[in-house]
């Protein structure tokens, strides 16, 4: 594209083809999402005819109105916001706390603790024994099932630990001279200087919490405790569009809305928070993933 | 006896230190009491949520029913394993699990190729933009992606529209209701979702290659492809090996999230994999012991695969997980 005297003709052709390939990959990545987006902004009945490729044919926001008028979707949405906020805070705090203790090289029993954790990365009980445990802990149909079983992750602990070990010792010693105990040092010194890694894990766990639908399927029967992804799953995968139609019946206004078009609007609304958070946090997670993959 | 006696003098010398050492140790333990509490909270969590389920695996060898406890259930040995191995479903569930996973293994080089070519993009800004766009789908949930696929593959969806316009077909195809297309859909959508994300780690490894290597290669007269082949790729070898070992050990896993979203009764013959079978038998039909046995069967195979891949990689190129 920018032909300089140093570049040969062959290089020029290579660069050109390579750039075209990259543009094609970007297009292939974005277009399916765009396709859903414009169809969600199209009149529902009309969208059933198909053929909407670049821009809505009959622009309409009725689908979105139906989403925001549907009590079931709204409940699920709020629950998801709540479980994501609580879940991220609890997970990051708890895992960082354990990681700080593990990161101290003079910790008595430290080697054994890390061994115990490493074993959990290789072996697991599997779906059924875990289900029985959750049932015995009375976490079925309980909001805490979204928080406690994912409070801790040894993989995330390794990422934290790597970061904490790089904090200069002088910083902690200064606190100790001032009479602070390990707990205060963790809260007042370690956590504030660890913002990049805290943000990384918060993003990872936030995406997990936001996107997780499986917990809602196996452990939750009570519909008011159902997160938005589980709600969508029940509609999308099981094609039980009657959930949508019942949701639509209350809406006399929405004659042009179909269960399919509301489904699309729900998908868009569900994805928006991630798309918004993405540009702010993405500089963190690449770094975080590298630490995790190299050490893990 | 002789040996013990001759060892005694040494022991006598040692007995002088323990009280001292123990006091020191205790002092140290007290001084780090906050740390110990923090660490032990983590250990307690692991014992409950990781180790108790590991113990719970023994129900695979028992006849557990919902009312009783795990320890009170009667032992039945390998009965559940035998039942699964002789079950009519066994062959197609295994075929789907291995088929989908092996096809996914074949797509393993794609992120490497993508990273190699992305690395050749000259404009730094353009490179960043492509990267950012390419891993966006990783952050979409499989549920939303399932919805996108359902829209995309619907009778009036994009694929049918285009195929009809090109006169490749004259009737819309219900792709998701057709077992024949299931594997293709699963593999393609998985590549679409994870290509950019999987490439990150290779790109990171590429950036850590010393520029001097490239300069030396340039002086020797190497072209772009030669540099890719003789400098970049060998430098990626350890990363590739590790990720390949992990991919092989994941062969039995076949991405449950994705399968669960795309599975329906019409495509069951191509979409029912071990993980789905365990879920369906265990959670939906409450056959806990039977499905725990199948889950254990799966884990054992996965572990064996991991060990084999690790050994092979160790022999072939000196890289291994452990």
Coordinates of C-alpha atoms in Angstrom, one line a residue:
Chain A
X1 CA 0.0 0.0 0.0
X2 CA 2.8 2.4 0.8
X3 CA 5.3 1.6 -1.9
X4 CA 8.8 2.6 -0.8
X5 CA 12.0 2.3 -2.8
X6 CA 13.2 -0.4 -0.5
X7 CA 10.3 -2.7 -1.2
X8 CA 10.4 -5.0 -4.2
X9 CA 7.5 -5.7 -6.4
X10 CA 7.0 -9.1 -4.8
X11 CA 6.8 -7.6 -1.4
X12 CA 4.3 -5.1 -2.6
X13 CA 2.1 -7.8 -3.9
X14 CA 2.5 -9.8 -0.7
X15 CA 1.5 -6.8 1.5
X16 CA -1.4 -6.0 -0.7
X17 CA -2.8 -9.6 -0.6
X18 CA -2.1 -9.8 3.1
X19 CA -4.0 -6.6 3.9
X20 CA -6.9 -7.8 1.7
X21 CA -6.9 -11.1 3.7
X22 CA -7.0 -9.2 7.0
X23 CA -9.9 -7.0 5.8
X24 CA -11.8 -10.1 4.8
X25 CA -11.2 -11.7 8.2
X26 CA -12.5 -8.5 9.9
X27 CA -15.5 -8.5 7.7
X28 CA -16.3 -12.1 8.4
X29 CA -16.0 -11.4 12.1
X30 CA -18.2 -8.3 12.2
X31 CA -20.8 -9.0 9.5
X32 CA -22.8 -11.8 11.3
X33 CA -23.1 -9.5 14.3
X34 CA -24.2 -6.6 12.1
X35 CA -26.7 -8.8 10.3
X36 CA -28.4 -9.6 13.7
X37 CA -28.2 -5.9 14.7
X38 CA -30.0 -4.6 11.6
X39 CA -32.6 -7.3 11.7
X40 CA -33.4 -6.4 15.3
X41 CA -34.1 -2.9 14.2
X42 CA -36.4 -4.0 11.4
X43 CA -40.2 -4.5 11.6
X44 CA -40.7 -8.0 12.8
X45 CA -43.3 -9.2 10.3
X46 CA -41.3 -7.8 7.4
X47 CA -38.0 -9.3 8.7
X48 CA -39.6 -12.8 8.3
X49 CA -39.4 -12.4 4.5
X50 CA -35.6 -12.3 4.8
X51 CA -33.3 -10.4 2.5
X52 CA -32.1 -7.7 4.9
X53 CA -28.4 -7.5 4.4
X54 CA -27.0 -4.0 5.0
X55 CA -29.6 -1.8 6.5
X56 CA -33.1 -2.2 8.0
X57 CA -35.8 -2.2 5.4
X58 CA -38.6 -0.9 7.6
X59 CA -36.9 0.7 10.6
X60 CA -38.6 0.0 13.9
X61 CA -37.8 0.1 17.6
X62 CA -40.9 -1.9 18.5
X63 CA -38.8 -5.0 19.2
X64 CA -36.8 -3.1 21.8
X65 CA -40.0 -1.6 23.3
X66 CA -41.3 -5.2 23.7
X67 CA -38.0 -6.2 25.4
X68 CA -38.2 -3.4 27.9
X69 CA -41.9 -4.1 28.6
X70 CA -41.4 -7.7 29.3
X71 CA -41.2 -8.3 33.0
X72 CA -39.5 -11.7 32.6
X73 CA -36.7 -10.2 30.6
X74 CA -36.2 -7.3 32.9
X75 CA -36.1 -9.5 36.0
X76 CA -33.5 -11.7 34.3
X77 CA -31.5 -8.6 33.3
X78 CA -31.4 -7.2 36.8
X79 CA -30.5 -10.5 38.3
X80 CA -27.6 -10.8 35.8
X81 CA -26.4 -7.3 36.7
X82 CA -26.6 -8.1 40.4
X83 CA -24.8 -11.5 40.1
X84 CA -22.1 -10.0 37.9
X85 CA -21.4 -7.1 40.3
X86 CA -21.5 -9.2 43.5
X87 CA -19.7 -12.1 41.8
X88 CA -16.9 -10.0 40.4
X89 CA -16.3 -8.2 43.7
X90 CA -16.3 -11.4 45.8
X91 CA -14.2 -13.4 43.3
X92 CA -11.5 -10.8 42.8
X93 CA -11.3 -10.0 46.5
X94 CA -11.3 -13.6 47.8
X95 CA -8.9 -14.9 45.1
X96 CA -6.5 -12.0 45.5
X97 CA -6.5 -12.4 49.3
X98 CA -5.6 -16.1 49.1
X99 CA -3.1 -15.3 46.4
X100 CA -1.4 -12.7 48.5
X101 CA -0.9 -15.3 51.3
X102 CA 0.3 -17.9 48.8
X103 CA 2.7 -15.4 47.2
X104 CA 4.7 -14.9 50.4
X105 CA 7.7 -17.1 50.0
X106 CA 8.1 -17.6 53.8
X107 CA 4.6 -18.9 54.3
X108 CA 4.6 -22.0 56.4
X109 CA 3.0 -24.8 54.4
X110 CA 3.1 -22.7 51.2
X111 CA 4.5 -25.5 49.1
X112 CA 1.8 -27.9 50.2
X113 CA -0.9 -25.3 49.6
X114 CA 0.3 -24.7 46.1
X115 CA 0.5 -28.5 45.4
X116 CA -3.1 -28.9 46.6
X117 CA -4.2 -26.1 44.2
X118 CA -2.2 -27.6 41.3
X119 CA -4.0 -30.9 41.7
X120 CA -7.4 -29.2 41.3
X121 CA -6.3 -28.0 37.9
X122 CA -5.7 -31.5 36.7
X123 CA -8.4 -33.5 38.4
X124 CA -12.0 -32.7 39.1
X125 CA -15.1 -34.5 40.3
X126 CA -17.1 -33.8 37.2
X127 CA -20.7 -32.7 36.7
X128 CA -22.6 -35.2 38.8
X129 CA -20.6 -35.2 42.1
X130 CA -20.5 -31.4 41.9
X131 CA -24.3 -31.2 41.4
X132 CA -24.8 -33.5 44.4
X133 CA -22.5 -31.2 46.5
X134 CA -24.4 -28.1 45.5
X135 CA -27.6 -29.8 46.4
X136 CA -26.3 -31.0 49.8
X137 CA -25.1 -27.4 50.5
X138 CA -28.7 -26.2 49.9
X139 CA -27.5 -23.9 47.1
X140 CA -30.2 -25.1 44.6
X141 CA -32.6 -22.3 43.8
X142 CA -30.4 -19.9 45.8
X143 CA -28.8 -16.7 44.6
X144 CA -25.5 -17.7 46.2
X145 CA -25.1 -20.5 43.8
X146 CA -23.8 -17.8 41.3
X147 CA -21.3 -16.6 43.8
X148 CA -19.9 -19.2 46.2
X149 CA -18.9 -22.0 43.8
X150 CA -16.9 -19.6 41.7
X151 CA -15.6 -17.5 44.5
X152 CA -12.1 -18.9 44.0
X153 CA -10.1 -20.0 41.0
X154 CA -6.6 -21.4 41.2
X155 CA -5.8 -20.3 37.7
X156 CA -6.6 -16.7 38.6
X157 CA -4.6 -17.2 41.8
X158 CA -1.5 -18.0 39.7
X159 CA -2.0 -14.7 37.7
X160 CA -2.3 -12.7 40.9
X161 CA 0.6 -14.5 42.6
X162 CA 2.9 -13.7 39.7
X163 CA 2.0 -10.1 39.9
X164 CA 2.3 -9.9 43.7
X165 CA 5.7 -11.4 43.7
X166 CA 6.9 -8.6 41.4
X167 CA 5.9 -5.9 43.9
X168 CA 9.1 -4.5 45.4
X169 CA 9.6 -5.8 49.0
X170 CA 10.5 -2.3 50.2
X171 CA 6.9 -1.2 49.8
X172 CA 5.6 -3.9 52.2
X173 CA 8.5 -3.4 54.6
X174 CA 7.7 0.3 54.9
X175 CA 4.2 -0.7 56.0
X176 CA 5.5 -3.2 58.4
X177 CA 7.8 -0.6 60.0
X178 CA 4.7 1.6 60.5
X179 CA 3.2 -1.2 62.5
X180 CA 0.8 -2.6 59.9
X181 CA -0.1 -6.3 60.0
X182 CA -0.4 -8.5 56.9
X183 CA -4.1 -7.9 56.6
X184 CA -3.6 -4.1 56.5
X185 CA -0.7 -4.4 54.2
X186 CA -2.8 -6.5 51.8
X187 CA -5.7 -4.0 51.9
X188 CA -3.8 -0.7 52.0
X189 CA -0.6 -1.4 50.0
X190 CA -0.9 -4.5 47.9
X191 CA -4.4 -4.0 46.5
X192 CA -4.0 -0.4 45.5
X193 CA -0.8 -1.0 43.5
X194 CA -2.3 -4.1 41.8
X195 CA -5.0 -2.3 39.8
X196 CA -4.0 -3.7 36.4
X197 CA -4.1 -7.3 37.4
X198 CA -7.3 -6.7 39.5
X199 CA -8.9 -5.2 36.4
X200 CA -7.9 -8.1 34.2
X201 CA -9.3 -10.8 36.5
X202 CA -12.4 -8.6 37.1
X203 CA -12.9 -8.5 33.3
X204 CA -12.4 -12.2 32.9
X205 CA -14.8 -13.1 35.7
X206 CA -17.2 -10.4 34.7
X207 CA -17.5 -11.9 31.2
X208 CA -17.9 -15.3 32.7
X209 CA -20.7 -14.1 35.1
X210 CA -22.4 -12.2 32.3
X211 CA -22.3 -15.0 29.8
X212 CA -22.9 -18.0 32.1
X213 CA -26.1 -19.7 31.4
X214 CA -25.3 -23.3 32.5
X215 CA -25.5 -22.6 36.3
X216 CA -29.0 -21.2 35.7
X217 CA -30.0 -24.3 33.8
X218 CA -28.9 -27.0 36.2
X219 CA -29.2 -25.4 39.6
X220 CA -32.2 -23.0 39.2
X221 CA -35.8 -23.9 38.8
X222 CA -37.3 -20.6 40.1
X223 CA -37.8 -18.4 37.1
X224 CA -37.3 -15.2 39.1
X225 CA -33.7 -16.3 39.9
X226 CA -32.9 -17.0 36.2
X227 CA -30.2 -14.9 34.6
X228 CA -30.7 -13.4 31.1
X229 CA -28.5 -15.9 29.3
X230 CA -30.5 -18.8 30.7
X231 CA -33.6 -17.0 29.7
X232 CA -32.2 -16.6 26.2
X233 CA -31.1 -20.2 26.1
X234 CA -34.6 -21.4 27.0
X235 CA -35.9 -19.3 24.1
X236 CA -33.2 -19.7 21.5
X237 CA -32.0 -23.3 21.9
X238 CA -35.1 -25.0 23.0
X239 CA -37.1 -22.9 20.4
X240 CA -39.8 -22.7 23.0
X241 CA -41.1 -19.4 21.5
X242 CA -44.2 -19.7 23.7
X243 CA -42.2 -17.9 26.4
X244 CA -41.9 -15.0 24.0
X245 CA -45.5 -15.1 22.7
X246 CA -46.9 -15.1 26.2
X247 CA -44.6 -12.2 26.9
X248 CA -46.0 -10.5 23.8
X249 CA -49.7 -11.0 24.5
X250 CA -49.8 -8.2 27.1
X251 CA -48.6 -5.8 24.4
X252 CA -51.5 -4.5 22.4
X253 CA -49.2 -2.0 20.7
X254 CA -46.9 -4.4 19.2
X255 CA -48.6 -5.9 16.2
X256 CA -45.5 -5.8 14.0
X257 CA -43.4 -7.7 16.5
X258 CA -42.7 -11.4 16.2
X259 CA -41.1 -13.8 18.7
X260 CA -38.1 -14.0 16.4
X261 CA -37.6 -10.2 16.3
X262 CA -37.9 -9.8 20.1
X263 CA -35.4 -12.6 20.4
X264 CA -33.0 -10.6 18.3
X265 CA -33.5 -7.5 20.3
X266 CA -33.0 -9.4 23.5
X267 CA -29.7 -10.8 22.1
X268 CA -28.5 -7.3 21.3
X269 CA -29.5 -5.9 24.7
X270 CA -27.7 -8.8 26.3
X271 CA -24.5 -8.2 24.4
X272 CA -24.3 -4.4 24.8
X273 CA -22.7 -4.3 28.2
X274 CA -19.8 -6.5 27.0
X275 CA -19.4 -4.4 23.9
X276 CA -19.3 -1.2 26.0
X277 CA -16.8 -2.6 28.6
X278 CA -14.6 -4.0 25.8
X279 CA -12.6 -0.9 24.7
X280 CA -11.9 0.2 28.2
X281 CA -10.7 -3.1 29.6
X282 CA -9.1 -4.8 26.6
X283 CA -5.7 -3.4 27.1
X284 CA -5.5 -5.2 30.4
X285 CA -6.6 -8.7 29.4
X286 CA -4.0 -9.4 26.8
X287 CA -1.3 -8.9 29.4
X288 CA -3.3 -10.9 31.9
X289 CA -3.8 -13.8 29.6
X290 CA -0.1 -13.9 28.8
X291 CA 0.9 -14.1 32.5
X292 CA -1.6 -16.8 33.0
X293 CA -0.6 -18.9 30.0
X294 CA 3.2 -18.7 30.6
X295 CA 3.1 -19.6 34.3
X296 CA 0.1 -21.9 34.1
Chain B
X1 CA 18.1 -53.3 64.6
X2 CA 21.7 -52.8 63.9
X3 CA 21.0 -50.0 61.6
X4 CA 18.8 -48.2 64.1
X5 CA 21.4 -48.5 66.8
X6 CA 24.2 -47.1 64.7
X7 CA 21.9 -44.2 63.8
X8 CA 21.3 -43.3 67.4
X9 CA 24.3 -40.9 68.0
X10 CA 23.1 -38.7 65.2
X11 CA 19.6 -38.7 66.7
X12 CA 21.0 -37.6 70.0
X13 CA 22.7 -34.6 68.4
X14 CA 19.4 -33.7 66.8
X15 CA 17.3 -33.9 69.9
X16 CA 19.0 -30.8 71.2
X17 CA 17.6 -28.6 68.5
X18 CA 13.9 -29.5 68.1
X19 CA 12.5 -27.6 71.1
X20 CA 14.4 -24.6 69.9
X21 CA 13.4 -25.1 66.3
X22 CA 9.8 -25.8 67.3
X23 CA 9.7 -22.6 69.3
X24 CA 11.1 -20.7 66.4
X25 CA 8.6 -22.3 64.1
X26 CA 5.7 -21.5 66.4
X27 CA 6.8 -18.0 66.7
X28 CA 7.0 -17.7 63.0
X29 CA 3.5 -19.3 62.7
X30 CA 2.1 -16.8 65.2
X31 CA 3.7 -13.9 63.4
X32 CA 2.0 -14.9 60.2
X33 CA -1.4 -15.7 61.7
X34 CA -3.2 -13.3 59.4
X35 CA -1.5 -14.8 56.3
X36 CA -2.4 -18.3 57.5
X37 CA -6.0 -17.4 58.0
X38 CA -6.1 -15.9 54.5
X39 CA -4.4 -19.0 53.0
X40 CA -6.5 -21.5 54.9
X41 CA -9.8 -19.9 53.8
X42 CA -8.6 -20.7 50.2
X43 CA -7.7 -24.2 51.2
X44 CA -11.1 -24.7 52.9
X45 CA -12.8 -23.6 49.7
X46 CA -10.7 -26.0 47.6
X47 CA -11.5 -28.9 50.0
X48 CA -15.2 -28.2 49.8
X49 CA -15.6 -27.4 46.1
X50 CA -12.8 -29.4 44.5
X51 CA -11.9 -32.3 46.8
X52 CA -15.3 -33.3 48.1
X53 CA -16.5 -33.8 44.5
X54 CA -13.4 -35.8 43.7
X55 CA -14.3 -38.1 46.6
X56 CA -17.9 -38.0 45.3
X57 CA -16.7 -39.8 42.2
X58 CA -17.0 -43.1 44.1
X59 CA -20.8 -43.0 43.4
X60 CA -19.8 -44.3 39.9
X61 CA -19.0 -47.6 41.6
X62 CA -22.1 -47.5 43.8
X63 CA -25.9 -47.6 43.4
X64 CA -26.7 -44.2 44.7
X65 CA -30.3 -43.1 45.0
X66 CA -31.5 -39.6 45.7
X67 CA -32.7 -40.2 49.3
X68 CA -29.5 -41.8 50.7
X69 CA -26.0 -40.6 51.3
X70 CA -23.0 -41.4 49.2
X71 CA -21.3 -43.5 51.9
X72 CA -24.4 -45.6 52.6
X73 CA -25.1 -46.5 49.0
X74 CA -24.2 -50.2 48.2
X75 CA -21.2 -51.0 46.1
X76 CA -21.8 -52.4 42.6
X77 CA -18.3 -52.4 41.2
X78 CA -18.0 -51.7 37.4
X79 CA -21.6 -52.4 36.6
X80 CA -22.4 -48.9 35.4
X81 CA -19.3 -48.9 33.2
X82 CA -20.4 -52.2 31.7
X83 CA -23.9 -50.8 31.1
X84 CA -22.5 -47.8 29.2
X85 CA -20.1 -49.8 27.1
X86 CA -22.8 -52.2 26.0
X87 CA -25.4 -49.5 25.6
X88 CA -26.8 -48.8 22.1
X89 CA -26.0 -45.2 22.5
X90 CA -22.4 -45.8 23.3
X91 CA -21.2 -46.0 19.7
X92 CA -22.8 -42.9 18.4
X93 CA -22.1 -40.8 21.4
X94 CA -18.4 -41.8 21.2
X95 CA -18.4 -41.3 17.4
X96 CA -19.8 -37.7 17.9
X97 CA -17.4 -36.9 20.7
X98 CA -14.3 -38.0 18.9
X99 CA -15.4 -36.8 15.5
X100 CA -16.2 -33.3 16.5
X101 CA -13.0 -33.1 18.6
X102 CA -10.7 -34.5 16.0
X103 CA -12.1 -32.0 13.4
X104 CA -11.5 -29.2 15.9
X105 CA -7.9 -30.5 16.3
X106 CA -7.5 -30.1 12.6
X107 CA -8.3 -26.4 12.9
X108 CA -5.5 -26.1 15.4
X109 CA -3.0 -24.5 12.9
X110 CA -5.4 -21.8 11.8
X111 CA -4.7 -19.3 14.7
X112 CA -1.0 -19.9 14.1
X113 CA -1.3 -19.0 10.4
X114 CA -3.5 -16.0 11.3
X115 CA -0.9 -14.8 13.8
X116 CA 1.9 -15.3 11.3
X117 CA 0.2 -13.2 8.6
X118 CA -1.1 -10.6 11.1
X119 CA 2.4 -10.1 12.2
X120 CA 3.4 -9.2 8.7
X121 CA 1.0 -6.3 8.6
X122 CA 3.1 -3.2 8.4
X123 CA 0.8 -0.5 9.7
X124 CA 0.8 -0.7 13.5
X125 CA -2.6 0.9 13.8
X126 CA -4.2 -1.5 11.3
X127 CA -2.6 -4.4 13.1
X128 CA -4.1 -3.3 16.4
X129 CA -7.5 -2.8 14.8
X130 CA -7.6 -6.2 13.2
X131 CA -6.6 -7.8 16.5
X132 CA -9.2 -6.0 18.5
X133 CA -11.9 -6.9 16.0
X134 CA -10.8 -10.5 15.7
X135 CA -11.2 -11.4 19.3
X136 CA -14.5 -9.7 19.9
X137 CA -16.5 -12.9 19.3
X138 CA -14.7 -14.6 22.1
X139 CA -16.6 -12.4 24.5
X140 CA -20.0 -13.3 23.1
X141 CA -21.8 -16.1 25.0
X142 CA -22.6 -19.3 23.2
X143 CA -26.2 -18.6 23.8
X144 CA -26.0 -15.3 21.9
X145 CA -23.9 -17.0 19.2
X146 CA -26.5 -19.8 19.1
X147 CA -29.1 -17.1 18.4
X148 CA -27.0 -15.6 15.7
X149 CA -26.5 -19.0 14.1
X150 CA -30.2 -19.7 14.3
X151 CA -31.0 -16.4 12.6
X152 CA -28.2 -16.8 10.1
X153 CA -29.2 -20.4 9.2
X154 CA -33.0 -19.9 9.3
X155 CA -35.2 -20.6 6.3
X156 CA -35.1 -17.0 5.4
X157 CA -31.7 -16.4 6.8
X158 CA -28.6 -15.2 5.1
X159 CA -27.2 -18.6 4.1
X160 CA -30.4 -19.8 2.5
X161 CA -30.9 -16.4 0.8
X162 CA -27.5 -16.5 -0.8
X163 CA -27.6 -20.2 -1.7
X164 CA -31.0 -19.7 -3.3
X165 CA -29.8 -16.6 -5.2
X166 CA -26.9 -18.5 -6.5
X167 CA -29.3 -21.4 -7.5
X168 CA -27.3 -23.9 -5.5
X169 CA -30.5 -25.0 -3.9
X170 CA -34.1 -24.5 -4.8
X171 CA -35.6 -25.2 -1.3
X172 CA -34.4 -23.6 1.9
X173 CA -32.5 -26.0 4.1
X174 CA -33.2 -26.2 7.9
X175 CA -29.6 -26.5 8.7
X176 CA -29.9 -26.9 12.5
X177 CA -32.5 -29.7 12.1
X178 CA -30.3 -31.7 9.8
X179 CA -27.7 -34.0 11.4
X180 CA -25.5 -33.9 8.2
X181 CA -24.6 -30.3 8.7
X182 CA -24.2 -30.3 12.4
X183 CA -20.4 -31.0 12.6
X184 CA -19.7 -28.3 10.0
X185 CA -21.7 -25.8 11.8
X186 CA -20.0 -26.6 15.1
X187 CA -16.5 -26.4 13.7
X188 CA -17.0 -23.3 11.7
X189 CA -18.7 -21.4 14.4
X190 CA -16.0 -22.4 16.9
X191 CA -13.2 -21.2 14.5
X192 CA -15.2 -17.9 14.0
X193 CA -15.5 -17.4 17.8
X194 CA -12.0 -18.3 18.9
X195 CA -9.6 -17.6 16.0
X196 CA -8.5 -14.1 17.1
X197 CA -8.4 -15.0 20.8
X198 CA -6.2 -18.1 20.2
X199 CA -3.9 -16.1 18.1
X200 CA -3.1 -13.6 21.0
X201 CA -0.7 -16.0 22.6
X202 CA 1.2 -16.8 19.4
X203 CA 1.4 -13.0 18.6
X204 CA 2.8 -12.5 22.1
X205 CA 5.4 -15.2 21.5
X206 CA 6.3 -13.6 18.2
X207 CA 6.9 -10.2 19.7
X208 CA 9.4 -11.7 22.1
X209 CA 11.6 -12.9 19.2
X210 CA 14.8 -10.9 19.1
X211 CA 14.8 -8.5 16.0
X212 CA 18.5 -9.5 15.5
X213 CA 17.3 -12.9 14.3
X214 CA 15.3 -11.2 11.5
X215 CA 18.2 -8.8 10.7
X216 CA 20.6 -11.8 10.5
X217 CA 18.1 -13.6 8.2
X218 CA 17.7 -10.5 6.0
X219 CA 21.5 -10.2 5.6
X220 CA 21.6 -13.9 4.6
X221 CA 19.1 -13.0 1.9
X222 CA 15.9 -14.5 3.3
X223 CA 12.5 -13.4 2.0
X224 CA 9.4 -12.8 4.0
X225 CA 8.2 -16.4 3.7
X226 CA 11.6 -17.8 4.5
X227 CA 11.8 -15.6 7.6
X228 CA 8.4 -16.9 8.7
X229 CA 9.5 -20.5 8.1
X230 CA 13.0 -20.4 9.5
X231 CA 12.8 -17.8 12.2
X232 CA 9.3 -17.2 13.4
X233 CA 7.9 -20.8 13.3
X234 CA 10.9 -22.4 15.1
X235 CA 10.6 -19.8 17.8
X236 CA 7.0 -20.6 18.3
X237 CA 7.6 -24.3 18.6
X238 CA 7.5 -24.5 22.5
X239 CA 4.2 -22.5 22.6
X240 CA 2.7 -24.7 19.9
X241 CA 3.7 -27.9 21.6
X242 CA 2.2 -26.8 25.0
X243 CA -1.0 -25.7 23.4
X244 CA -1.2 -28.9 21.3
X245 CA -0.8 -31.1 24.4
X246 CA -3.7 -29.2 26.0
X247 CA -5.8 -29.5 22.8
X248 CA -5.2 -33.3 22.6
X249 CA -6.1 -33.7 26.3
X250 CA -9.3 -31.8 25.6
X251 CA -10.4 -34.2 22.8
X252 CA -13.0 -35.7 25.0
X253 CA -14.4 -32.3 26.0
X254 CA -15.9 -31.1 22.7
X255 CA -17.0 -27.8 24.1
X256 CA -20.1 -28.6 26.0
X257 CA -21.5 -25.0 26.1
X258 CA -21.6 -24.9 22.3
X259 CA -23.1 -28.4 21.9
X260 CA -25.8 -27.7 24.5
X261 CA -26.9 -24.5 22.7
X262 CA -27.0 -26.1 19.2
X263 CA -28.4 -29.5 20.2
X264 CA -32.0 -30.4 19.4
X265 CA -33.9 -33.6 19.1
X266 CA -33.7 -33.5 15.3
X267 CA -29.9 -33.3 15.1
X268 CA -29.3 -35.6 18.1
X269 CA -27.7 -38.4 16.1
X270 CA -24.8 -36.0 15.2
X271 CA -24.8 -33.8 18.3
X272 CA -25.1 -36.1 21.3
X273 CA -21.6 -36.1 22.8
X274 CA -20.4 -37.6 26.1
X275 CA -20.8 -34.3 28.0
X276 CA -24.3 -33.9 26.8
X277 CA -25.1 -37.5 27.5
X278 CA -23.9 -37.1 31.1
X279 CA -25.9 -34.0 31.5
X280 CA -29.0 -35.5 30.1
X281 CA -28.8 -38.8 32.0
X282 CA -27.7 -37.2 35.3
X283 CA -29.4 -33.9 35.6
X284 CA -32.6 -34.4 33.5
X285 CA -33.1 -38.1 34.4
X286 CA -31.5 -38.2 37.8
X287 CA -29.5 -41.3 37.0
X288 CA -26.6 -40.1 39.2
X289 CA -24.4 -43.2 39.5
X290 CA -24.7 -44.1 35.8
X291 CA -23.8 -40.7 34.5
X292 CA -21.0 -40.2 37.1
X293 CA -19.5 -43.4 35.8
X294 CA -19.7 -42.1 32.2
X295 CA -18.1 -38.8 33.4
X296 CA -15.3 -40.7 35.1
X297 CA -14.8 -42.9 32.0
X298 CA -14.3 -39.7 30.0
X299 CA -11.9 -38.1 32.5
X300 CA -9.7 -41.2 32.6
X301 CA -9.5 -41.3 28.8
X302 CA -8.7 -37.5 28.8
X303 CA -5.9 -38.0 31.4
X304 CA -4.4 -40.9 29.4
X305 CA -4.4 -38.7 26.2
X306 CA -2.8 -35.9 28.2
X307 CA 0.0 -38.2 29.4
X308 CA 0.6 -39.6 25.9
X309 CA 0.7 -36.2 24.2
X310 CA 3.0 -35.0 26.9
X311 CA 5.4 -37.9 26.5
X312 CA 5.4 -37.7 22.7
X313 CA 6.1 -34.0 22.8
X314 CA 8.9 -34.5 25.3
X315 CA 10.5 -37.1 23.0
X316 CA 10.0 -35.1 19.8
X317 CA 11.0 -31.6 20.8
X318 CA 11.9 -31.5 24.5
X319 CA 8.8 -29.5 25.5
X320 CA 6.3 -30.8 28.0
X321 CA 3.8 -29.7 30.5
X322 CA 5.4 -31.7 33.3

